[in-house]
Amino acid sequence: MLLSNFYWCLPVLLQGATAYSEAFRKHCLSFTPENCITDSIRTRLEFIPSGTTLNLSDNVASCNRPSQAVSADLCRIALQIPTSKRSSISFEVWFPQSWSKKRYVATGNGGIDGCIKYEDLAYGTANGFVAMGTNNGHNGTTGVEMYNNPDIIEDFSYRALHTGTVAAKKLIKRFYGMSPAHSYFIGCSLGGRMGIKAAEDFPEDYDGIVAGCPAVDFNNLQGERAMFYPITGAVGSANYISKETWTGLIHEEILKQCDTIDHVKDGIIEVPGKCFFDPQTLLCKPYQTTDCLNSDQVEQLQKIYAPYTYSNGTLIFPRMNPGNELQAVQKLLAGSPFSYSQDWFRYVVYNDPNWDASTYNEEDVKNADLLNPFNIRTYPKVLPRFKKRGGKILSYHGGQDHQITSFNTERFWDRMFRADPHIRDYYRFFRISGMFHCSTGPGAWVVGQGGGAPANGIPFEPKQNIFAAIVDWVEYGKAPNSLMGTKFVNDDPWQGIEFQRSHCLYPSTQTYIGGDYKQPSSWRCK
């Protein structure tokens, strides 16, 4: 018997919370999802009561998700679903007991990884969505399983997400007795690219997409990120710039040059496009040996903060965000290969585990873009089918992003605007000043962009929460014109709000008009 019908058959006196939960639990444990999805293997079926902290000890350690708190009664289902003779996806879908709005959300991945974002599954179900995630065709945070296996690369490029959503919708109909009324996607970084790719190739999959910091123009992005290591050199090499110098001398000089362009000294480069860092100011004067850089190091900085181009001047990728140094030293400026790019060239572009990242040059990025496996590039000018069916997209990007420059999302949106001046009818973009990659930073970065800290402490309502905003746009036709971000004291909601800022609809920019800079009313979008 279908769950919805079963609930209607319950006598009125039995429809208390306890009886209702027990009915849901029994329905969950009697469900046979493997019978609905061809050749799938059930790996988990369990009822999870609200308040449980799931032990994820069987999760791949590199995914760094040992546990997950759950705040809704739900039915947790996991399957292994084949995608070819030598590839498959690990698939999880969580069915909440309360599903009155009949909403479904798929979640994205990050890096080049195969890590289900359990925090996003919990976020979705806490707000009444059925939530689904996959391992993107491989386990862990490296690309080694892609080596000599194009089927796994195909899963990673597009197939895992689409397969997961097709399976989830089948299971939803069987479990609840009805299909979702509205379907959504939420993801950041690689997940942002996945959302754009879905709109491009499978426009029927989602009604609304939140595509944060999207890794679009993917092949050139991998080249741009590989470019840093040959410039910086390895730790201890000649003219190597230490992490302490990056986060101290250089970062402080960038803030000195750019922080107050907006007339407010707050550690935030409000509009990064107005900041053109001049590293010559750090060049050592005669006989100066401390708190300065030598000429070779200054040249490094000039390359690092410049747009990445071919030798003929053709743009490969936009310049890095100035002001991201505190986080960029972890990967881009760490004096070691950027692991995602190294794996992409080793296991996808060249099928050579011994490829040396220190030899990277522009021929490598050219080869990557020519290969473009399964059209992973994801750089459309228009999305006509998605637009025609009424689909909506919201993007956001941090102004001090340390992994994917926000200038790339501006370039992407501008390119689409030139092809379709009415793009705002279905695709809108917000720049989040002072945000690092996907979350955290000195700015008002909490906008409901994912589970955990990005949503803690704010309500699920469209003015402050981008996930709620896409729902409001899709279901009620209310397109957002601004997005209120929140910065908590020490990034802890329990300590209260430090400040809020209303982030502008691109291409408008935040403009300080006077007063307490921590008050949203002291800024205007112009």
Coordinates of N, CA, C and O in Angstrom, one line a residue, residues 51 102 112 133 171 177 311 333 359 491:
G51 N 17.0 14.0 15.4 CA 17.9 14.1 16.6 C 19.0 13.1 16.6 O 19.9 13.2 17.4
K102 N 5.9 18.6 -1.3 CA 6.2 17.7 -2.5 C 7.5 18.2 -3.3 O 7.4 18.3 -4.5
I112 N 37.4 17.4 -7.5 CA 37.1 16.3 -8.5 C 36.7 15.0 -7.7 O 37.0 13.9 -8.1
G133 N 21.9 12.5 -3.2 CA 23.3 12.7 -3.5 C 23.9 11.5 -4.1 O 23.5 10.3 -3.8
L171 N 11.8 6.5 -7.4 CA 11.6 6.0 -6.0 C 10.6 6.9 -5.2 O 9.8 6.5 -4.4
G177 N 3.7 7.7 -3.6 CA 2.5 7.6 -4.4 C 2.2 8.8 -5.3 O 1.2 8.9 -5.9
S311 N 50.4 32.7 -25.1 CA 51.5 33.6 -25.4 C 51.1 34.7 -26.5 O 51.7 35.7 -26.6
L333 N 48.8 28.6 -3.7 CA 50.0 29.3 -3.4 C 50.9 28.5 -2.4 O 51.7 29.0 -1.7
T359 N 56.2 20.7 -14.9 CA 56.5 21.0 -16.3 C 55.3 21.6 -17.0 O 55.3 21.8 -18.2
D491 N 31.9 33.7 13.5 CA 31.2 32.7 12.7 C 30.4 31.7 13.5 O 30.2 30.6 13.2

